[in-house]
Amino acid sequence: RTQQNSEGGAHPRRRRPPRRNSHRRMDPHDGEPAADELPPPPPLPPNVVPIIAEDAAAASESEPPPPPPPSKPAKPRRHIMARPPNGLGKKGQPIQLLANHYKVSVKPSEEFFNHYYVNLKYEDDTPVDSKGIGRKVLDKLQHTYHSELADKDFAYDGEKSLFTIGALPQINNEFIVVLEDIGSGKTAAGSPGGNNGSPGGGDQKRVRRPYQAKTFKVELNFAATIPMAAIGHAIRGQESEHSLEALRVLDIILRQHSAKQGCLLVRQSFFHNNPSSFVDLGGGVMGCRGFHSSFRGTQSGLSLNIDVSTTMIVKPGPVIDFLLANQKVDHPDKIDWQKAKRALKNLRIKTTPANSEFKIVGLSERNCNEQMFPLRRRNGDTTETVEITVYDYFVKNRGIELRYSGNLPCINAGRPKRPTYFPVELCTLVPLQRYTKALSTMQRTSLVEKSRQKPHERMSTLNDALKRSNYDADPMLKACGIQIAQNFTQIEGRVLPAPKLKAGNGEEFFARNGRWNIARKKLIRTSSVKRWSVVNFSARCDLRGLVQDLKRVATGMGLEYEDPHTVIEESPSLRRAPVARRVEEMFAQIKAKLPGAPLFLLCLLPERKNCEVYGPWKKKCLADFGIVTQCLAPQRVNDQYLSNLLLKINAKLGGLNTLLQIEAARAIPIVGKVPTIILGMDVSHGQPGQSDRPSIAAVVSSREWPLISKYRATVHTQSPKQEMMASLFKPRGTEDDGLIRESLIDFYTSSGKRKPDQVIIFRDGVSESQFTQVINIELEQIIEACKCLDDKWEPKFTVIVAQKNHHTRFFQTNSPENVPPGTVVDKQVCHPKNFDFYMCAHAGMIGTSRPTHYHVLHDEIGFSGDELQEFVHSLSYVYQRSTTAISVAAPIAYAHLAAAQVGTFMKFDDMSDTSSSQGGGHTSVGSAPVPELPRLHEKVRSSMFFC
């Protein structure tokens, strides 16, 4: 039996099954999954066999349990260290700054937040899983039942948690809520749709209730109480479950406040539907500028941290316009509809002329003028079913003119077994829908360029955001006794002096404003560029001139530079061949034209970014043959470009460009006194839309102690999106195949057969909620790796996390410029108890400088605040790829580079949704095997190949 949808869509009618998965709809108020889902159970130890509960119970009844086997005593759990008495730095030139933290005053209160679990159901008791509908239901509930709720305001997280100040009248509260117009496109049971369609519509079967009306059951079940005094505990750094929950409630109030203003919510970032905040990135995608807002406990009390935030949204408007832009075609006939189906899935549309909102679930299998559906009509006492095309239904039955949709697929906005079709030209994408797929290189570049703001522009934007938010009017914040200052917090920072650097010929110099010029200077340790060749993958340039210029600049920098043995050009017939074949053919030429294996290959590529040859070429050179290689795309080549290129070549071939003066003199405090290895650790994940791509874990480690400028890297794959490193210690029988073992052995062999007595670990990319995992899981693996090499070896460990993905910014009080390089802040806006500081080591030339937030989680070495800050500052000056101080300690930057470069080895494999089950590799519990990366050739394994 069939029917037509009352909102004008055409769909076959089926008997309604029990409602298990109701129509899901993304709400503009909620841009992320539930935050309070339980984590998966911990993995079983390798030799443990699980016992079936029933068998265990039966065994316990029949005989006494056997005595437990002797076990090792549980290791004490490590806790994040507090700031030591000497943890505040004093060195450096004082500087007055402003921070984008607004001071918050909180009235003392004996009240409690009451936490209620929200259970939403339909009339037939099936659970509601439509995303975002909860806010509409709870708003209507508050309006309808305000007296039953004792006139209480509440904070609702949009999912399962609701908080009130003081208790509701009953412990378990049940309500019936009717929404008159939910706009979800979900049809009622037995609804034939209205009378808009067929002839004789007035005789159609009557609707049980208006199509748009929907009835919900709401249960609010008491879960817990949180004392509001816990806010004060959070401010004082007395972190407990209650204090963290209390700050979470305040952040939920901020989210709810912005949701009621119609914002798109992305965690604690809020985006208004304001066209002046949109920037077009091309491809049907727009950047949307909003603001981040969250409460933080700091040394000076509670503060509200507000910052500019940017997300990507789908360009609102006609669906066909989005598809043309997204696929970069100029006519609907050129659209690839398989790509279109992927791009449109789950996006929300409004349809004309009814102006109702639906979610796209797919496309019709046939074009609009061919897609049939059975339309059931009733004439008097008889019912007839007519097969009709979607096109004819809209044109003839509805009287709607369709100009171009006839030969195009229809939009399906129904359910999997009950499609509802609309012609494409009647569908418009609604505003504020996140675009979660990977951006192209051009789009990323455009987003960065168009999102930049100078410091004074950013300050003005943030002050405007606070005023427009009007938090003072929020009833829940008022009830919490919260008042927010209207001005940035004034703080005092310090500017550390730049370390003295040393180049070749004993020349010593200082950087100026975080920069130095290598022109007319010799490199401190030069490599020889010999037995090398040039390969050209169809790049257009003057090769002879390029080689001559490179030799001239290299000679000026002190490099020993021979002429290349040969220049190998790619055959023009191969330019459009598969990339694997292009690389194979090039290596066939290399073997044929060279007398032996080259030590270095200079590779010319036709494109600067994302050239398809890059990954396979690097894999072939570094993994298969152990040849150092440098790629370049010779579009704009000058002496400065060649100088920067030679810095990388020299480092890759074993040289050093500059050193710290105290490093060359073996006088680095603490680190230079006893053998010390520095580790940089990072995990890189696939871009949005690449959720099946394995994550890549990289560990770089210092070598040739007492140097802190020379590093090598080891890289492994692990399960997609897994942040904790799984392969630091990887026992296989009596051997260890983990990332750390190689680093420790290399340090020993390159540092005069000395084991490190101190291990300094820089960890990038983890959030505050994962800090305890770093020191209890990752650090424990590193200790195990040390014990595996020598059971009696007990080095001292210091663990430092570096965060760039935060929202604290600093501004000068008397200058529109960025803060000077070397700026460090460890007072007022730092953690009230923990050992942390912010540092801007670099010179911010464009936009607003983003400081790096360093957290010392564990310190057995015993750094003072000044010693640690000066050491971290120095590590920003040992980055061999450039002649500038960088924004983060060099080992972390190198780890990121190593993960990214080795990741390209796999980048062009055909990795489908099931690809992670192919190949070997380790697994995490419950996941498919992860393909392993090829191992680097022993000739380049200890080189700075990632430079």
mmCIF file of C-alpha atoms in Angstrom, residues 152-465:
data_model
loop_
_atom_site.group_PDB
_atom_site.id
_atom_site.type_symbol
_atom_site.label_atom_id
_atom_site.label_comp_id
_atom_site.label_asym_id
_atom_site.label_seq_id
_atom_site.Cartn_x
_atom_site.Cartn_y
_atom_site.Cartn_z
ATOM 1 C CA LYS A 152 13.252 26.211 38.921
ATOM 2 C CA ASP A 153 15.584 27.004 36.076
ATOM 3 C CA PHE A 154 17.829 24.224 34.912
ATOM 4 C CA ALA A 155 20.960 23.549 32.872
ATOM 5 C CA TYR A 156 20.533 20.814 30.244
ATOM 6 C CA ASP A 157 23.451 19.382 28.267
ATOM 7 C CA GLY A 158 21.305 18.405 25.260
ATOM 8 C CA GLU A 159 21.792 14.704 25.950
ATOM 9 C CA LYS A 160 21.157 12.826 29.209
ATOM 10 C CA SER A 161 22.038 15.231 32.041
ATOM 11 C CA LEU A 162 20.044 18.037 33.618
ATOM 12 C CA PHE A 163 21.088 20.138 36.627
ATOM 13 C CA THR A 164 19.016 22.286 38.980
ATOM 14 C CA ILE A 165 19.989 24.369 42.011
ATOM 15 C CA GLY A 166 18.263 22.561 44.853
ATOM 16 C CA ALA A 167 16.008 19.552 44.435
ATOM 17 C CA LEU A 168 12.880 19.215 42.309
ATOM 18 C CA PRO A 169 9.705 18.444 44.304
ATOM 19 C CA GLN A 170 9.853 14.719 43.470
ATOM 20 C CA ILE A 171 12.816 12.347 43.206
ATOM 21 C CA ASN A 172 11.483 10.784 39.981
ATOM 22 C CA ASN A 173 9.539 13.133 37.738
ATOM 23 C CA GLU A 174 7.488 12.070 34.718
ATOM 24 C CA PHE A 175 5.925 14.466 32.219
ATOM 25 C CA ILE A 176 4.062 14.344 28.899
ATOM 26 C CA VAL A 177 5.259 16.941 26.378
ATOM 27 C CA VAL A 178 3.617 17.662 23.017
ATOM 28 C CA LEU A 179 5.634 19.471 20.360
ATOM 29 C CA GLU A 180 3.407 21.016 17.714
ATOM 30 C CA ASP A 181 6.080 21.369 15.039
ATOM 31 C CA ILE A 182 9.334 19.463 15.394
ATOM 32 C CA GLY A 183 10.223 19.718 11.709
ATOM 33 C CA SER A 184 12.042 16.407 11.680
ATOM 34 C CA GLY A 185 10.305 14.857 8.728
ATOM 35 C CA LYS A 186 9.204 11.912 10.884
ATOM 36 C CA THR A 187 5.718 10.740 9.957
ATOM 37 C CA ALA A 188 3.180 9.581 12.490
ATOM 38 C CA ALA A 189 2.018 5.988 12.558
ATOM 39 C CA GLY A 190 -0.654 5.368 9.978
ATOM 40 C CA SER A 191 -0.423 8.908 8.629
ATOM 41 C CA PRO A 192 -1.439 9.095 4.983
ATOM 42 C CA GLY A 193 -0.127 12.609 4.855
ATOM 43 C CA GLY A 194 -2.836 15.276 4.351
ATOM 44 C CA ASN A 195 -4.919 16.214 1.450
ATOM 45 C CA ASN A 196 -2.408 17.988 -0.724
ATOM 46 C CA GLY A 197 -1.833 15.330 -3.280
ATOM 47 C CA SER A 198 -4.233 13.288 -5.247
ATOM 48 C CA PRO A 199 -7.650 14.069 -6.640
ATOM 49 C CA GLY A 200 -10.371 13.440 -4.113
ATOM 50 C CA GLY A 201 -7.943 14.192 -1.312
ATOM 51 C CA GLY A 202 -10.826 15.137 0.958
ATOM 52 C CA ASP A 203 -11.931 11.510 0.951
ATOM 53 C CA GLN A 204 -8.579 10.158 2.014
ATOM 54 C CA LYS A 205 -8.184 8.288 5.282
ATOM 55 C CA ARG A 206 -8.154 10.755 8.177
ATOM 56 C CA VAL A 207 -4.969 11.517 10.104
ATOM 57 C CA ARG A 208 -5.018 10.544 13.774
ATOM 58 C CA ARG A 209 -3.377 13.811 14.815
ATOM 59 C CA PRO A 210 -1.780 16.738 12.999
ATOM 60 C CA TYR A 211 1.324 15.582 11.129
ATOM 61 C CA GLN A 212 3.640 17.990 12.903
ATOM 62 C CA ALA A 213 2.502 17.171 16.468
ATOM 63 C CA LYS A 214 4.609 14.704 18.412
ATOM 64 C CA THR A 215 4.137 13.455 21.959
ATOM 65 C CA PHE A 216 7.044 12.621 24.230
ATOM 66 C CA LYS A 217 7.414 11.113 27.672
ATOM 67 C CA VAL A 218 10.102 12.745 29.788
ATOM 68 C CA GLU A 219 11.517 11.160 32.930
ATOM 69 C CA LEU A 220 13.848 13.121 35.197
ATOM 70 C CA ASN A 221 15.452 10.662 37.592
ATOM 71 C CA PHE A 222 17.614 11.899 40.440
ATOM 72 C CA ALA A 223 21.271 10.899 40.012
ATOM 73 C CA ALA A 224 23.509 12.861 42.415
ATOM 74 C CA THR A 225 24.193 16.097 44.239
ATOM 75 C CA ILE A 226 27.206 18.339 43.730
ATOM 76 C CA PRO A 227 27.941 20.954 46.402
ATOM 77 C CA MET A 228 28.277 24.409 44.857
ATOM 78 C CA ALA A 229 31.138 24.968 47.300
ATOM 79 C CA ALA A 230 33.097 22.599 45.008
ATOM 80 C CA ILE A 231 33.532 25.561 42.612
ATOM 81 C CA GLY A 232 35.762 27.086 45.287
ATOM 82 C CA HIS A 233 37.713 23.832 45.540
ATOM 83 C CA ALA A 234 38.388 23.938 41.782
ATOM 84 C CA ILE A 235 39.637 27.523 42.089
ATOM 85 C CA ARG A 236 42.074 26.469 44.818
ATOM 86 C CA GLY A 237 43.315 23.512 42.769
ATOM 87 C CA GLN A 238 41.743 20.974 45.122
ATOM 88 C CA GLU A 239 40.599 18.852 42.228
ATOM 89 C CA SER A 240 38.109 16.138 43.010
ATOM 90 C CA GLU A 241 35.185 14.528 41.238
ATOM 91 C CA HIS A 242 32.907 17.210 42.706
ATOM 92 C CA SER A 243 35.081 20.177 41.709
ATOM 93 C CA LEU A 244 35.456 19.014 38.099
ATOM 94 C CA GLU A 245 31.715 18.300 37.899
ATOM 95 C CA ALA A 246 30.882 21.744 39.309
ATOM 96 C CA LEU A 247 32.939 23.469 36.579
ATOM 97 C CA ARG A 248 31.297 21.164 34.019
ATOM 98 C CA VAL A 249 27.866 22.365 35.161
ATOM 99 C CA LEU A 250 28.968 25.984 34.649
ATOM 100 C CA ASP A 251 30.176 25.153 31.142
ATOM 101 C CA ILE A 252 26.849 23.403 30.408
ATOM 102 C CA ILE A 253 25.092 26.642 31.423
ATOM 103 C CA LEU A 254 27.217 28.507 28.839
ATOM 104 C CA ARG A 255 26.295 25.943 26.168
ATOM 105 C CA GLN A 256 22.605 26.180 26.986
ATOM 106 C CA HIS A 257 22.776 29.977 26.931
ATOM 107 C CA SER A 258 24.222 29.926 23.396
ATOM 108 C CA ALA A 259 21.808 27.204 22.254
ATOM 109 C CA LYS A 260 18.898 29.470 23.195
ATOM 110 C CA GLN A 261 20.470 32.159 21.010
ATOM 111 C CA GLY A 262 20.287 29.757 18.045
ATOM 112 C CA CYS A 263 24.025 28.989 17.883
ATOM 113 C CA LEU A 264 25.726 25.962 16.440
ATOM 114 C CA LEU A 265 27.564 24.315 19.361
ATOM 115 C CA VAL A 266 30.887 22.534 18.931
ATOM 116 C CA ARG A 267 31.973 21.512 22.425
ATOM 117 C CA GLN A 268 32.567 24.893 24.132
ATOM 118 C CA SER A 269 32.635 26.907 20.894
ATOM 119 C CA PHE A 270 29.544 28.742 19.693
ATOM 120 C CA PHE A 271 28.689 29.972 16.193
ATOM 121 C CA HIS A 272 25.928 32.451 15.319
ATOM 122 C CA ASN A 273 24.088 32.436 12.000
ATOM 123 C CA ASN A 274 25.672 35.733 11.028
ATOM 124 C CA PRO A 275 26.727 36.061 7.366
ATOM 125 C CA SER A 276 29.363 38.653 8.326
ATOM 126 C CA SER A 277 31.159 35.827 10.195
ATOM 127 C CA PHE A 278 31.291 33.556 7.119
ATOM 128 C CA VAL A 279 34.197 33.281 4.660
ATOM 129 C CA ASP A 280 33.865 31.315 1.437
ATOM 130 C CA LEU A 281 36.523 28.602 1.104
ATOM 131 C CA GLY A 282 35.309 27.249 -2.237
ATOM 132 C CA GLY A 283 33.883 23.812 -2.905
ATOM 133 C CA GLY A 284 30.577 24.642 -1.196
ATOM 134 C CA VAL A 285 32.340 25.047 2.154
ATOM 135 C CA MET A 286 32.504 28.142 4.358
ATOM 136 C CA GLY A 287 34.578 29.067 7.375
ATOM 137 C CA CYS A 288 32.399 30.286 10.234
ATOM 138 C CA ARG A 289 33.933 32.473 12.934
ATOM 139 C CA GLY A 290 32.510 32.120 16.417
ATOM 140 C CA PHE A 291 33.910 32.140 19.923
ATOM 141 C CA HIS A 292 35.059 29.705 22.568
ATOM 142 C CA SER A 293 33.835 30.255 26.118
ATOM 143 C CA SER A 294 34.677 28.191 29.209
ATOM 144 C CA PHE A 295 35.308 28.588 32.913
ATOM 145 C CA ARG A 296 38.790 27.836 34.263
ATOM 146 C CA GLY A 297 40.254 27.698 37.735
ATOM 147 C CA THR A 298 43.450 29.801 37.886
ATOM 148 C CA GLN A 299 45.882 31.160 40.455
ATOM 149 C CA SER A 300 43.861 34.374 40.662
ATOM 150 C CA GLY A 301 40.497 32.599 41.019
ATOM 151 C CA LEU A 302 37.773 31.574 38.608
ATOM 152 C CA SER A 303 38.019 33.107 35.137
ATOM 153 C CA LEU A 304 35.998 32.996 31.934
ATOM 154 C CA ASN A 305 38.274 32.217 28.985
ATOM 155 C CA ILE A 306 36.874 33.649 25.734
ATOM 156 C CA ASP A 307 38.642 33.260 22.397
ATOM 157 C CA VAL A 308 37.952 33.370 18.682
ATOM 158 C CA SER A 309 37.082 29.968 17.216
ATOM 159 C CA THR A 310 36.520 28.828 13.653
ATOM 160 C CA THR A 311 34.701 25.840 12.218
ATOM 161 C CA MET A 312 33.705 24.738 8.716
ATOM 162 C CA ILE A 313 30.088 24.736 7.604
ATOM 163 C CA VAL A 314 28.250 23.720 4.447
ATOM 164 C CA LYS A 315 27.283 26.722 2.359
ATOM 165 C CA PRO A 316 23.527 27.178 2.838
ATOM 166 C CA GLY A 317 21.283 27.525 -0.211
ATOM 167 C CA PRO A 318 19.978 25.345 -3.047
ATOM 168 C CA VAL A 319 21.304 21.776 -2.934
ATOM 169 C CA ILE A 320 22.218 21.901 -6.606
ATOM 170 C CA ASP A 321 24.430 24.982 -6.047
ATOM 171 C CA PHE A 322 26.307 23.153 -3.288
ATOM 172 C CA LEU A 323 26.882 20.103 -5.510
ATOM 173 C CA LEU A 324 28.136 22.175 -8.455
ATOM 174 C CA ALA A 325 30.589 24.032 -6.179
ATOM 175 C CA ASN A 326 31.613 20.913 -4.283
ATOM 176 C CA GLN A 327 32.502 19.007 -7.444
ATOM 177 C CA LYS A 328 33.779 22.068 -9.328
ATOM 178 C CA VAL A 329 31.522 21.513 -12.354
ATOM 179 C CA ASP A 330 29.396 24.008 -14.251
ATOM 180 C CA HIS A 331 26.298 21.953 -15.137
ATOM 181 C CA PRO A 332 24.095 19.434 -13.275
ATOM 182 C CA ASP A 333 24.684 16.863 -16.022
ATOM 183 C CA LYS A 334 28.374 16.708 -14.993
ATOM 184 C CA ILE A 335 27.697 15.837 -11.339
ATOM 185 C CA ASP A 336 29.072 12.514 -10.070
ATOM 186 C CA TRP A 337 26.048 11.310 -8.108
ATOM 187 C CA GLN A 338 27.950 8.703 -6.100
ATOM 188 C CA LYS A 339 30.156 11.504 -4.732
ATOM 189 C CA ALA A 340 27.054 13.624 -4.274
ATOM 190 C CA LYS A 341 25.401 10.909 -2.196
ATOM 191 C CA ARG A 342 28.388 10.822 0.183
ATOM 192 C CA ALA A 343 28.574 14.606 0.396
ATOM 193 C CA LEU A 344 24.844 15.064 1.124
ATOM 194 C CA LYS A 345 24.269 12.257 3.595
ATOM 195 C CA ASN A 346 22.884 13.474 6.951
ATOM 196 C CA LEU A 347 22.648 17.109 5.848
ATOM 197 C CA ARG A 348 19.410 18.913 6.684
ATOM 198 C CA ILE A 349 17.221 20.518 4.048
ATOM 199 C CA LYS A 350 14.093 22.610 3.816
ATOM 200 C CA THR A 351 11.642 21.759 1.067
ATOM 201 C CA THR A 352 9.382 24.082 -0.859
ATOM 202 C CA PRO A 353 6.621 25.015 -0.894
ATOM 203 C CA ALA A 354 5.801 23.504 2.543
ATOM 204 C CA ASN A 355 9.006 24.867 4.160
ATOM 205 C CA SER A 356 9.428 21.680 6.237
ATOM 206 C CA GLU A 357 12.783 20.419 7.458
ATOM 207 C CA PHE A 358 14.173 16.946 6.743
ATOM 208 C CA LYS A 359 17.433 15.030 6.950
ATOM 209 C CA ILE A 360 18.903 13.537 3.765
ATOM 210 C CA VAL A 361 19.396 9.782 3.952
ATOM 211 C CA GLY A 362 20.375 9.184 0.325
ATOM 212 C CA LEU A 363 19.326 9.544 -3.307
ATOM 213 C CA SER A 364 16.791 7.723 -5.455
ATOM 214 C CA GLU A 365 18.084 4.879 -7.601
ATOM 215 C CA ARG A 366 16.521 6.378 -10.742
ATOM 216 C CA ASN A 367 16.057 9.877 -12.075
ATOM 217 C CA CYS A 368 13.070 11.940 -11.009
ATOM 218 C CA ASN A 369 11.142 11.304 -14.247
ATOM 219 C CA GLU A 370 11.725 7.529 -13.956
ATOM 220 C CA GLN A 371 11.486 6.887 -10.195
ATOM 221 C CA MET A 372 8.076 5.312 -9.653
ATOM 222 C CA PHE A 373 6.119 5.055 -6.451
ATOM 223 C CA PRO A 374 2.624 3.633 -5.870
ATOM 224 C CA LEU A 375 0.163 6.368 -4.918
ATOM 225 C CA ARG A 376 -2.948 5.140 -3.143
ATOM 226 C CA ARG A 377 -6.153 7.112 -3.715
ATOM 227 C CA ARG A 378 -9.670 6.639 -2.375
ATOM 228 C CA ASN A 379 -12.774 7.400 -4.430
ATOM 229 C CA GLY A 380 -15.925 6.882 -2.437
ATOM 230 C CA ASP A 381 -15.879 3.352 -1.077
ATOM 231 C CA THR A 382 -13.111 2.067 -3.331
ATOM 232 C CA THR A 383 -9.335 2.403 -3.060
ATOM 233 C CA GLU A 384 -7.099 2.396 -6.088
ATOM 234 C CA THR A 385 -3.316 2.331 -6.395
ATOM 235 C CA VAL A 386 -1.662 4.213 -9.211
ATOM 236 C CA GLU A 387 1.987 3.895 -10.246
ATOM 237 C CA ILE A 388 3.304 7.399 -10.826
ATOM 238 C CA THR A 389 6.722 9.005 -11.237
ATOM 239 C CA VAL A 390 7.948 11.497 -8.673
ATOM 240 C CA TYR A 391 8.190 14.060 -11.481
ATOM 241 C CA ASP A 392 4.576 13.601 -12.578
ATOM 242 C CA TYR A 393 3.360 13.660 -8.985
ATOM 243 C CA PHE A 394 4.867 17.080 -8.317
ATOM 244 C CA VAL A 395 4.100 18.594 -11.733
ATOM 245 C CA LYS A 396 0.595 17.187 -12.342
ATOM 246 C CA ASN A 397 -0.748 16.499 -8.837
ATOM 247 C CA ARG A 398 0.885 19.362 -7.009
ATOM 248 C CA GLY A 399 1.067 21.859 -9.850
ATOM 249 C CA ILE A 400 4.738 22.670 -9.201
ATOM 250 C CA GLU A 401 6.930 23.588 -12.151
ATOM 251 C CA LEU A 402 10.212 21.647 -12.273
ATOM 252 C CA ARG A 403 12.787 23.279 -14.542
ATOM 253 C CA TYR A 404 15.758 20.887 -14.412
ATOM 254 C CA SER A 405 15.125 18.076 -11.883
ATOM 255 C CA GLY A 406 13.490 15.596 -14.279
ATOM 256 C CA ASN A 407 16.758 14.052 -15.427
ATOM 257 C CA LEU A 408 18.422 14.096 -11.996
ATOM 258 C CA PRO A 409 18.100 11.722 -9.023
ATOM 259 C CA CYS A 410 15.706 12.688 -6.231
ATOM 260 C CA ILE A 411 16.695 13.537 -2.670
ATOM 261 C CA ASN A 412 15.604 10.764 -0.281
ATOM 262 C CA ALA A 413 14.632 12.241 3.093
ATOM 263 C CA GLY A 414 12.677 9.300 4.456
ATOM 264 C CA ARG A 415 13.761 6.207 6.321
ATOM 265 C CA PRO A 416 15.825 3.259 5.037
ATOM 266 C CA LYS A 417 12.780 1.072 4.321
ATOM 267 C CA ARG A 418 10.378 3.906 3.662
ATOM 268 C CA PRO A 419 11.892 6.471 1.275
ATOM 269 C CA THR A 420 10.446 9.953 0.839
ATOM 270 C CA TYR A 421 11.495 11.599 -2.424
ATOM 271 C CA PHE A 422 11.864 15.268 -3.356
ATOM 272 C CA PRO A 423 13.128 16.742 -6.623
ATOM 273 C CA VAL A 424 16.539 18.356 -6.121
ATOM 274 C CA GLU A 425 15.399 21.851 -7.079
ATOM 275 C CA LEU A 426 12.825 21.920 -4.268
ATOM 276 C CA CYS A 427 15.531 21.331 -1.618
ATOM 277 C CA THR A 428 17.596 23.979 0.155
ATOM 278 C CA LEU A 429 20.383 23.341 2.679
ATOM 279 C CA VAL A 430 19.664 24.995 6.023
ATOM 280 C CA PRO A 431 22.337 27.204 7.680
ATOM 281 C CA LEU A 432 24.894 26.253 10.359
ATOM 282 C CA GLN A 433 25.608 22.659 9.374
ATOM 283 C CA ARG A 434 29.132 21.509 10.168
ATOM 284 C CA TYR A 435 31.294 20.291 7.326
ATOM 285 C CA THR A 436 33.273 17.387 8.810
ATOM 286 C CA LYS A 437 35.098 16.023 5.769
ATOM 287 C CA ALA A 438 38.746 16.678 4.946
ATOM 288 C CA LEU A 439 39.560 20.079 3.440
ATOM 289 C CA SER A 440 41.715 20.373 0.345
ATOM 290 C CA THR A 441 45.098 22.093 0.610
ATOM 291 C CA MET A 442 43.658 25.190 -1.065
ATOM 292 C CA GLN A 443 40.709 25.287 1.335
ATOM 293 C CA ARG A 444 42.991 24.894 4.373
ATOM 294 C CA THR A 445 45.259 27.678 3.150
ATOM 295 C CA SER A 446 42.267 29.923 2.482
ATOM 296 C CA LEU A 447 40.802 29.210 5.936
ATOM 297 C CA VAL A 448 44.065 30.101 7.687
ATOM 298 C CA GLU A 449 44.546 33.296 5.679
ATOM 299 C CA LYS A 450 40.965 34.494 6.119
ATOM 300 C CA SER A 451 40.818 33.622 9.830
ATOM 301 C CA ARG A 452 43.882 35.608 10.856
ATOM 302 C CA GLN A 453 43.455 38.579 13.143
ATOM 303 C CA LYS A 454 46.052 41.005 14.418
ATOM 304 C CA PRO A 455 46.198 41.221 18.225
ATOM 305 C CA HIS A 456 44.192 44.472 18.512
ATOM 306 C CA GLU A 457 41.518 43.108 16.132
ATOM 307 C CA ARG A 458 41.227 39.938 18.185
ATOM 308 C CA MET A 459 40.892 41.906 21.441
ATOM 309 C CA SER A 460 38.062 43.956 19.963
ATOM 310 C CA THR A 461 36.298 40.821 18.659
ATOM 311 C CA LEU A 462 36.502 39.117 22.060
ATOM 312 C CA ASN A 463 35.168 42.092 24.000
ATOM 313 C CA ASP A 464 32.277 42.327 21.520
ATOM 314 C CA ALA A 465 31.595 38.576 21.928
#
